[in-house]
Coordinates of C-alpha atoms and ligand atoms in Angstrom, one line a residue:
M1 CA 0.3 0.2 -0.2
D2 CA 1.5 3.3 -0.8
I3 CA 0.0 5.9 1.5
N4 CA 1.2 8.7 -0.8
A5 CA -2.2 8.2 -2.6
F6 CA -3.7 9.7 0.7
F7 CA -2.0 13.2 0.1
K8 CA -3.6 13.2 -3.3
V9 CA -7.2 13.7 -1.8
T10 CA -8.2 17.6 -1.9
Y11 CA -9.4 19.3 1.4
G12 CA -10.2 22.6 2.9
L13 CA -9.2 24.3 6.2
Y14 CA -11.8 25.1 8.3
I15 CA -12.3 26.6 12.2
V16 CA -14.5 23.8 14.2
S17 CA -16.0 25.2 17.0
S18 CA -18.3 23.7 20.1
M19 CA -19.2 24.7 23.9
D20 CA -19.7 23.2 26.8
G21 CA -22.2 25.6 28.9
D22 CA -20.5 29.0 28.7
Q23 CA -17.1 27.5 27.8
Y24 CA -16.1 27.5 23.9
N25 CA -13.5 25.9 22.1
G26 CA -12.7 25.3 18.4
H27 CA -9.8 24.0 16.2
I28 CA -8.4 23.8 13.0
N29 CA -9.8 21.0 10.9
N30 CA -9.6 19.8 7.4
T31 CA -12.4 16.8 7.5
V32 CA -15.2 19.0 6.7
F33 CA -17.6 17.9 4.0
Q34 CA -21.5 18.4 3.0
I35 CA -22.9 14.6 2.5
S36 CA -26.7 15.6 1.9
A37 CA -28.6 18.4 0.3
E38 CA -32.1 17.5 1.6
P39 CA -32.0 17.9 4.3
A40 CA -28.5 20.0 4.3
K41 CA -26.0 18.1 6.4
F42 CA -22.6 18.5 7.0
A43 CA -20.2 16.1 8.7
V44 CA -16.9 16.9 10.5
A45 CA -14.4 14.1 11.8
S46 CA -12.6 15.2 15.2
H47 CA -9.8 13.4 17.0
K48 CA -11.1 11.9 20.7
D49 CA -8.1 13.8 22.1
N50 CA -9.7 17.1 21.1
L51 CA -11.3 19.2 24.0
T52 CA -13.8 20.2 21.1
T53 CA -14.5 16.7 20.4
S54 CA -16.1 16.4 23.8
F55 CA -17.6 19.7 23.7
I56 CA -19.6 18.5 20.6
Q57 CA -20.5 15.7 22.1
K58 CA -22.1 17.3 25.0
S59 CA -23.5 20.3 23.3
K60 CA -24.4 18.0 20.1
T61 CA -23.7 21.4 18.3
F62 CA -21.1 22.4 16.0
S63 CA -20.0 25.2 14.0
V64 CA -17.9 25.1 11.0
S65 CA -15.9 28.7 9.8
I66 CA -14.4 28.5 6.4
L67 CA -11.1 30.6 6.3
Q68 CA -10.0 32.9 3.7
E69 CA -6.7 32.1 1.9
D70 CA -4.7 35.3 3.3
I71 CA -3.7 33.7 6.9
S72 CA -0.5 33.7 8.9
M73 CA 0.9 30.7 10.7
E74 CA 0.6 32.9 13.9
F75 CA -3.2 33.1 13.2
V76 CA -3.3 29.3 12.9
G77 CA -1.1 28.6 16.0
P78 CA -3.4 29.2 18.6
W79 CA -6.3 27.0 16.4
G80 CA -4.2 24.4 15.3
F81 CA -1.3 23.7 17.6
K82 CA -2.5 24.7 20.7
S83 CA -5.1 22.9 23.4
G84 CA -8.1 24.5 24.7
K85 CA -7.4 22.7 27.8
D86 CA -4.4 25.3 28.3
I87 CA -5.5 28.2 26.8
D88 CA -9.1 30.1 26.2
K89 CA -8.9 30.7 22.6
F90 CA -11.6 33.0 22.3
T91 CA -10.5 35.7 24.5
E92 CA -8.7 37.6 21.7
C93 CA -11.2 36.2 18.8
D94 CA -13.7 38.0 16.8
Y95 CA -17.0 35.8 17.3
K96 CA -20.7 35.3 17.8
T97 CA -23.1 32.6 19.1
G98 CA -25.5 31.1 16.7
K99 CA -29.0 29.8 16.8
T100 CA -28.1 26.6 18.9
G101 CA -25.8 28.8 21.4
C102 CA -22.7 27.6 19.6
P103 CA -19.5 29.8 19.0
I104 CA -18.8 30.7 15.6
V105 CA -15.4 32.4 14.7
L106 CA -15.5 35.1 12.6
D107 CA -12.0 36.2 12.1
K108 CA -10.6 35.3 8.8
A109 CA -13.6 33.8 7.8
I110 CA -15.4 34.0 4.6
A111 CA -18.6 32.1 5.5
W112 CA -20.1 29.9 8.5
I113 CA -22.3 27.2 8.9
E114 CA -23.8 25.9 12.2
C115 CA -25.0 22.2 12.9
R116 CA -27.1 20.3 15.4
V117 CA -25.5 16.8 15.6
S118 CA -27.8 14.2 14.3
E119 CA -25.7 11.2 14.5
S120 CA -21.8 10.0 15.9
I121 CA -19.7 7.6 14.3
D122 CA -16.9 6.3 16.2
T123 CA -14.3 5.5 13.4
G124 CA -11.1 4.6 15.7
S125 CA -8.9 7.8 16.5
H126 CA -11.7 10.2 15.3
I127 CA -15.4 10.5 15.7
L128 CA -17.3 11.5 12.7
F129 CA -20.2 14.0 13.5
I130 CA -22.9 14.4 11.0
G131 CA -25.2 17.7 11.8
D132 CA -28.2 19.0 10.3
V133 CA -27.6 22.8 9.2
V134 CA -29.3 25.2 11.2
D135 CA -27.9 28.3 9.8
A136 CA -25.1 29.5 7.6
E137 CA -24.0 32.9 6.3
I138 CA -21.6 34.3 3.8
L139 CA -19.3 37.0 5.2
Q140 CA -16.9 37.6 2.7
A141 CA -18.4 36.7 -1.0
D142 CA -15.5 37.8 -3.1
L143 CA -12.4 36.1 -0.9
P144 CA -11.4 32.2 -2.2
P145 CA -11.4 29.6 0.6
L146 CA -8.2 28.1 2.1
S147 CA -7.3 24.8 0.7
Y148 CA -5.2 22.2 2.6
A149 CA -2.6 22.5 -0.8
Y150 CA -2.5 26.2 -0.5
Y151 CA -2.0 26.3 3.2
R152 CA 0.9 23.5 2.9
S153 CA 2.6 25.2 -0.1
V154 CA 2.1 28.9 0.3
V155 CA 1.2 29.3 4.1
K156 CA 3.9 26.7 4.6
G157 CA 2.2 24.9 7.7
L158 CA 2.2 21.2 8.5
S159 CA -0.6 18.8 9.9
P160 CA -1.6 19.3 13.7
E161 CA -0.7 16.0 15.3
N162 CA -4.6 15.0 15.9
A163 CA -5.6 15.7 12.3
P164 CA -6.5 12.7 10.0
T165 CA -4.2 13.5 7.6
Y166 CA -1.0 13.7 10.2
V167 CA 1.9 11.5 9.2
A168 CA 4.8 11.8 11.5
K169 CA 7.3 10.1 9.7
V170 CA 6.9 11.9 6.3
D171 CA 6.5 15.4 8.1
K172 CA 9.8 15.1 10.2
T173 CA 11.8 13.6 7.5
E174 CA 11.0 15.9 4.8
E175 CA 12.3 18.6 6.9
K176 CA 15.3 17.3 7.8
K177 CA 16.7 17.2 4.6
E178 CA 20.6 18.6 4.0
P179 CA 20.8 22.4 3.3
D180 CA 21.0 23.0 -0.4
P181 CA 24.8 23.7 -1.4
E182 CA 23.2 25.8 -4.1
D183 CA 21.6 28.2 -1.6
S184 CA 25.1 29.5 -0.1
S185 CA 25.7 32.8 -1.6
D186 CA 29.1 34.9 -0.7
T187 CA 27.3 36.7 2.1
V188 CA 27.5 34.8 5.2
K189 CA 24.1 34.8 6.3
A190 CA 22.6 33.5 9.6
S191 CA 20.8 29.9 9.6
Q192 CA 17.3 29.8 9.3
Y193 CA 15.6 27.1 11.3
K194 CA 12.0 25.6 10.5
C195 CA 9.7 24.3 13.4
I196 CA 9.1 20.4 12.8
V197 CA 5.5 20.3 14.5
C198 CA 3.7 23.4 12.9
G199 CA 6.3 24.9 9.9
Y200 CA 7.2 28.0 11.6
M201 CA 10.4 29.7 10.2
Y202 CA 12.7 31.4 12.6
D203 CA 14.4 34.0 10.3
P204 CA 17.0 35.8 12.3
E205 CA 16.9 38.9 10.4
E206 CA 13.4 39.3 11.9
G207 CA 13.8 38.0 15.2
D208 CA 11.0 37.4 17.3
P209 CA 9.7 40.7 18.5
G210 CA 6.8 39.4 20.4
K211 CA 8.9 37.5 22.5
G212 CA 11.4 40.4 22.9
I213 CA 13.8 38.8 20.8
A214 CA 15.6 41.6 18.4
P215 CA 16.1 41.3 14.7
G216 CA 19.7 40.0 14.0
T217 CA 19.6 37.4 16.6
T218 CA 20.7 34.1 15.5
F219 CA 18.9 30.8 16.2
E220 CA 21.8 29.8 18.0
D221 CA 21.7 32.9 20.5
L222 CA 18.2 32.5 21.2
P223 CA 17.7 31.4 25.0
E224 CA 17.3 28.2 26.0
D225 CA 13.6 28.8 27.1
W226 CA 12.5 30.3 24.0
T227 CA 9.7 28.5 22.4
C228 CA 7.9 28.3 19.0
P229 CA 5.4 31.5 18.6
V230 CA 3.1 29.2 16.9
C231 CA 3.0 25.9 18.5
G232 CA 5.1 26.5 21.6
V233 CA 7.6 23.8 21.4
G234 CA 11.3 24.2 22.2
K235 CA 14.2 24.8 20.3
N236 CA 14.8 21.1 20.0
E237 CA 11.9 20.7 17.6
F238 CA 13.7 23.0 15.0
V239 CA 15.8 21.7 12.0
K240 CA 18.2 24.0 10.0
V241 CA 16.9 24.8 6.6
R242 CA 19.4 27.0 5.4
Ligands
FE1 FE1 6.0 25.5 16.0

């Protein structure tokens, strides 16, 4: 079996949100699809370890925010690589609640769909939730939706560990290629390092101003307790790319 065939399947990228009482949570999800037109039904697959999964099981509601192409890894970070068990992702985001009371993320969304769960199927690592659409809205009619391929190739993001499409071996070996000698130039430039968990690239020319790291700071000179601004892992999860 050649699992590379799996990577030829196309997906979008969404924020799926739900609630547990007055607590909200959501996460980046690529397995969202319409399964019926009459009545209108959507399905999402969500990892059993995700907090949002337990929220959907309790509230029997979920919303899908369809993201625009113009997003950064810094935006994806909390939604894709951090758990609602550790942070409240809704404190700094623009959202509203829908007809079911379910939170709906509006930041970077071009449209949203709100569903009430009618069926759940245990598929192994994930649960497939099937929901009847109770409401939907277009927010930005002229912007294209973000595809998973665009996220990988242009935004340079990787799959969160709980995504159905996550393959640890492929993601990690692919990033550990030797630097290309063709890339070397006459000017000696400080090396760039890439986070193998989320794909964030540390550029010494930019530093990490959000954490008080001045432009011009090499990766080697970063404090040992410095962490990836997107997913929060330590320096040991970075590999030199050039
Ligand atoms: Fe990271």
